[in-house]
């Protein structure tokens, strides 16, 4: 018995269409991947990295979790980063959040949500670091949007603080860390202008000699 038959049907059509325009596409991809980008994004089904920047399989290495959080001790995220940087030699790491993020919204309330509260607490920390700025807004929507942005900026910093990224810079690997945010309402990306290219741009206490 085949379940979810419609997905297999769609898959067959998709692969056929690609092979029609490039018969070697899958064969070439099977031999190697050379993505230039590592994308760290939210798991939200509406934020599909390949689709929204028009990339094909093989072009973006991906790590996604609830609210695109980079936790210092998350071996899953760190392993993805290590492989992307040290083996695949990606040139860019993009942390991409999105407005209307359910994870961020849940972190802003005082309800109990179960296991996920342990994850959302990292976002509450981001709120706490920037509390006076966020609370200077009266409107909850403005606070929510700002926290979505500040969370991206904080996670960009967390990426830069890893030994993975700092060792890459030390060895002369040109690696740029970007912070972007996506609007589900418009389908458009916005650059938060927090591009980091070397260790002198991160806080002193985090710089590794
Ligand atoms: Co989200």
Short mmCIF file of C-alpha atoms and ligand atoms in Angstrom, two decimals:
data_model
loop_
_atom_site.label_atom_id
_atom_site.label_comp_id
_atom_site.label_asym_id
_atom_site.label_seq_id
_atom_site.Cartn_x
_atom_site.Cartn_y
_atom_site.Cartn_z
CA UNK A 1 0.00 0.00 0.00
CA UNK A 2 1.41 3.35 -1.00
CA UNK A 3 0.51 6.19 1.28
CA UNK A 4 0.62 9.84 0.24
CA UNK A 5 0.56 8.72 -3.40
CA UNK A 6 -0.04 12.27 -4.63
CA UNK A 7 3.34 13.34 -3.26
CA UNK A 8 5.10 10.54 -5.13
CA UNK A 9 3.23 11.50 -8.29
CA UNK A 10 4.29 15.12 -7.94
CA UNK A 11 7.86 14.04 -7.23
CA UNK A 12 8.01 11.93 -10.40
CA UNK A 13 6.69 14.84 -12.49
CA UNK A 14 9.18 17.25 -10.89
CA UNK A 15 12.18 14.97 -11.52
CA UNK A 16 11.07 14.34 -15.11
CA UNK A 17 10.73 18.06 -15.79
CA UNK A 18 14.22 18.80 -14.47
CA UNK A 19 15.74 15.93 -16.47
CA UNK A 20 14.09 17.26 -19.62
CA UNK A 21 15.96 20.54 -19.34
CA UNK A 22 19.16 19.02 -17.92
CA UNK A 23 19.50 15.23 -18.32
CA UNK A 24 22.65 15.14 -16.16
CA UNK A 25 21.26 17.24 -13.28
CA UNK A 26 20.69 14.49 -10.72
CA UNK A 27 23.74 12.47 -11.76
CA UNK A 28 26.01 15.49 -11.32
CA UNK A 29 24.45 16.32 -7.95
CA UNK A 30 24.89 12.76 -6.75
CA UNK A 31 28.67 13.09 -7.07
CA UNK A 32 29.10 16.24 -5.01
CA UNK A 33 27.45 19.24 -3.40
CA UNK A 34 29.05 22.67 -3.54
CA UNK A 35 26.60 25.05 -1.86
CA UNK A 36 27.80 28.60 -1.28
CA UNK A 37 25.28 29.27 1.45
CA UNK A 38 24.33 27.90 4.84
CA UNK A 39 20.80 28.95 5.72
CA UNK A 40 19.73 28.96 9.37
CA UNK A 41 16.00 29.58 9.38
CA UNK A 42 12.71 28.91 11.09
CA UNK A 43 10.91 25.58 10.62
CA UNK A 44 7.78 27.49 9.58
CA UNK A 45 6.27 25.84 6.48
CA UNK A 46 5.79 29.24 4.84
CA UNK A 47 9.50 30.09 4.79
CA UNK A 48 11.01 27.68 2.23
CA UNK A 49 14.55 28.90 1.66
CA UNK A 50 15.16 27.38 -1.79
CA UNK A 51 11.90 28.64 -3.21
CA UNK A 52 12.07 32.18 -1.93
CA UNK A 53 15.54 32.88 -3.33
CA UNK A 54 15.03 30.81 -6.48
CA UNK A 55 17.67 28.17 -5.79
CA UNK A 56 17.85 24.55 -6.88
CA UNK A 57 18.80 21.46 -4.87
CA UNK A 58 22.54 21.60 -4.14
CA UNK A 59 22.74 25.35 -3.69
CA UNK A 60 21.81 25.90 -0.04
CA UNK A 61 22.87 23.87 3.00
CA UNK A 62 20.13 24.14 5.61
CA UNK A 63 19.45 24.09 9.32
CA UNK A 64 15.97 25.02 10.50
CA UNK A 65 14.42 25.02 13.94
CA UNK A 66 11.69 26.85 15.84
CA UNK A 67 12.43 30.59 15.58
CA UNK A 68 15.91 30.17 13.98
CA UNK A 69 17.77 30.03 17.26
CA UNK A 70 21.51 29.32 17.47
CA UNK A 71 22.08 27.92 20.94
CA UNK A 72 25.73 27.82 22.07
CA UNK A 73 25.52 24.14 23.05
CA UNK A 74 23.13 22.82 20.40
CA UNK A 75 25.15 19.97 18.88
CA UNK A 76 22.69 19.64 16.04
CA UNK A 77 23.11 23.22 14.83
CA UNK A 78 26.85 23.25 15.58
CA UNK A 79 27.38 20.04 13.60
CA UNK A 80 25.57 21.50 10.61
CA UNK A 81 27.69 24.65 10.89
CA UNK A 82 30.93 22.71 11.24
CA UNK A 83 30.23 20.58 8.17
CA UNK A 84 29.08 23.58 6.14
CA UNK A 85 32.11 25.69 7.02
CA UNK A 86 34.95 23.17 7.31
CA UNK A 87 33.99 20.63 4.66
CA UNK A 88 31.72 22.41 2.20
CA UNK A 89 33.52 25.75 2.64
CA UNK A 90 30.36 27.83 2.31
CA UNK A 91 31.02 31.53 1.77
CA UNK A 92 27.94 32.86 3.50
CA UNK A 93 25.92 31.96 6.57
CA UNK A 94 22.46 33.50 6.48
CA UNK A 95 20.36 33.65 9.61
CA UNK A 96 16.85 34.33 8.37
CA UNK A 97 13.92 35.00 10.68
CA UNK A 98 10.44 36.05 9.73
CA UNK A 99 7.76 38.41 10.93
CA UNK A 100 4.77 36.72 12.54
CA UNK A 101 6.95 33.93 13.93
CA UNK A 102 4.88 31.70 16.23
CA UNK A 103 7.94 30.80 18.30
CA UNK A 104 8.70 34.46 18.99
CA UNK A 105 5.06 35.16 19.81
CA UNK A 106 4.92 32.25 22.25
CA UNK A 107 8.12 33.49 23.91
CA UNK A 108 6.46 36.85 24.54
CA UNK A 109 3.54 35.51 26.54
CA UNK A 110 3.46 34.09 30.04
CA UNK A 111 1.66 30.84 29.29
CA UNK A 112 3.12 27.40 29.75
CA UNK A 113 3.54 25.57 26.42
CA UNK A 114 5.20 22.34 27.56
CA UNK A 115 8.58 21.04 26.45
CA UNK A 116 9.08 23.88 23.98
CA UNK A 117 9.33 26.37 26.86
CA UNK A 118 12.92 25.18 27.30
CA UNK A 119 13.65 26.31 23.75
CA UNK A 120 11.62 29.53 23.90
CA UNK A 121 13.51 30.65 26.99
CA UNK A 122 16.44 31.53 24.72
CA UNK A 123 14.14 34.01 22.99
CA UNK A 124 12.94 35.38 26.31
CA UNK A 125 16.63 36.07 27.01
CA UNK A 126 16.81 38.12 23.80
CA UNK A 127 13.76 40.06 25.02
CA UNK A 128 15.47 40.66 28.35
CA UNK A 129 18.70 41.95 26.73
CA UNK A 130 16.67 44.54 24.80
CA UNK A 131 13.77 45.04 27.21
CA UNK A 132 13.83 48.84 27.44
CA UNK A 133 13.95 49.23 23.66
CA UNK A 134 11.16 46.72 23.04
CA UNK A 135 8.96 48.07 25.84
CA UNK A 136 9.35 51.62 24.52
CA UNK A 137 6.73 50.58 21.93
CA UNK A 138 3.10 50.72 23.10
CA UNK A 139 1.74 48.57 20.32
CA UNK A 140 2.12 44.80 20.76
CA UNK A 141 2.54 44.29 17.01
CA UNK A 142 5.51 46.71 16.98
CA UNK A 143 7.06 44.90 19.96
CA UNK A 144 6.55 41.55 18.21
CA UNK A 145 8.11 42.75 14.94
CA UNK A 146 11.09 44.23 16.76
CA UNK A 147 11.71 41.05 18.73
CA UNK A 148 11.59 39.04 15.48
CA UNK A 149 14.36 41.32 14.14
CA UNK A 150 16.42 41.45 17.34
CA UNK A 151 16.30 37.66 17.60
CA UNK A 152 17.93 37.40 14.16
CA UNK A 153 20.63 39.90 15.14
CA UNK A 154 21.30 38.00 18.38
CA UNK A 155 21.57 34.69 16.52
CA UNK A 156 23.97 36.22 14.00
CA UNK A 157 26.17 37.12 16.97
CA UNK A 158 25.86 33.58 18.33
CA UNK A 159 27.01 32.18 14.98
CA UNK A 160 30.04 34.51 15.04
CA UNK A 161 30.93 33.53 18.61
CA UNK A 162 31.45 29.87 17.70
CA UNK A 163 34.96 28.49 17.40
CA UNK A 164 33.86 27.17 13.99
CA UNK A 165 33.42 30.63 12.49
CA UNK A 166 36.34 32.25 14.32
CA UNK A 167 38.73 29.47 13.30
CA UNK A 168 37.56 29.82 9.71
CA UNK A 169 38.36 33.54 9.77
CA UNK A 170 41.71 32.80 11.42
CA UNK A 171 42.64 30.44 8.60
CA UNK A 172 41.79 33.04 5.96
CA UNK A 173 38.46 31.55 4.90
CA UNK A 174 36.31 34.42 3.66
CA UNK A 175 33.07 33.82 5.49
CA UNK A 176 30.31 36.39 5.79
CA UNK A 177 27.49 36.12 8.31
CA UNK A 178 24.20 37.80 7.36
CA UNK A 179 20.98 38.60 9.24
CA UNK A 180 17.80 38.71 7.16
CA UNK A 181 14.10 38.78 7.87
CA UNK A 182 11.28 37.57 5.66
CA UNK A 183 7.74 38.88 5.41
CA UNK A 184 5.19 36.14 4.89
CA UNK A 185 2.67 38.86 3.95
CA UNK A 186 4.69 40.24 1.03
CA UNK A 187 7.00 37.35 0.15
CA UNK A 188 9.95 39.74 0.43
CA UNK A 189 13.25 39.48 2.28
CA UNK A 190 14.82 42.39 4.15
CA UNK A 191 18.51 42.65 5.01
CA UNK A 192 18.93 43.74 8.63
CA UNK A 193 22.39 45.14 7.78
CA UNK A 194 24.31 43.18 10.38
CA UNK A 195 26.80 41.69 7.99
CA UNK A 196 29.83 40.36 9.93
CA UNK A 197 33.05 39.55 8.07
CA UNK A 198 35.76 39.25 10.72
CA UNK A 199 36.46 38.88 14.44
CA UNK A 200 37.09 42.58 15.05
CA UNK A 201 33.37 43.14 14.46
CA UNK A 202 32.26 40.97 17.39
CA UNK A 203 32.25 41.84 21.09
CA UNK A 204 35.67 41.71 22.72
CA UNK A 205 34.79 39.13 25.33
CA UNK A 206 33.83 36.66 22.60
CA UNK A 207 36.93 37.11 20.47
CA UNK A 208 39.18 34.06 20.52
CA UNK A 209 42.91 34.68 20.20
CO1 LIG B 1 8.89 31.08 12.85
#
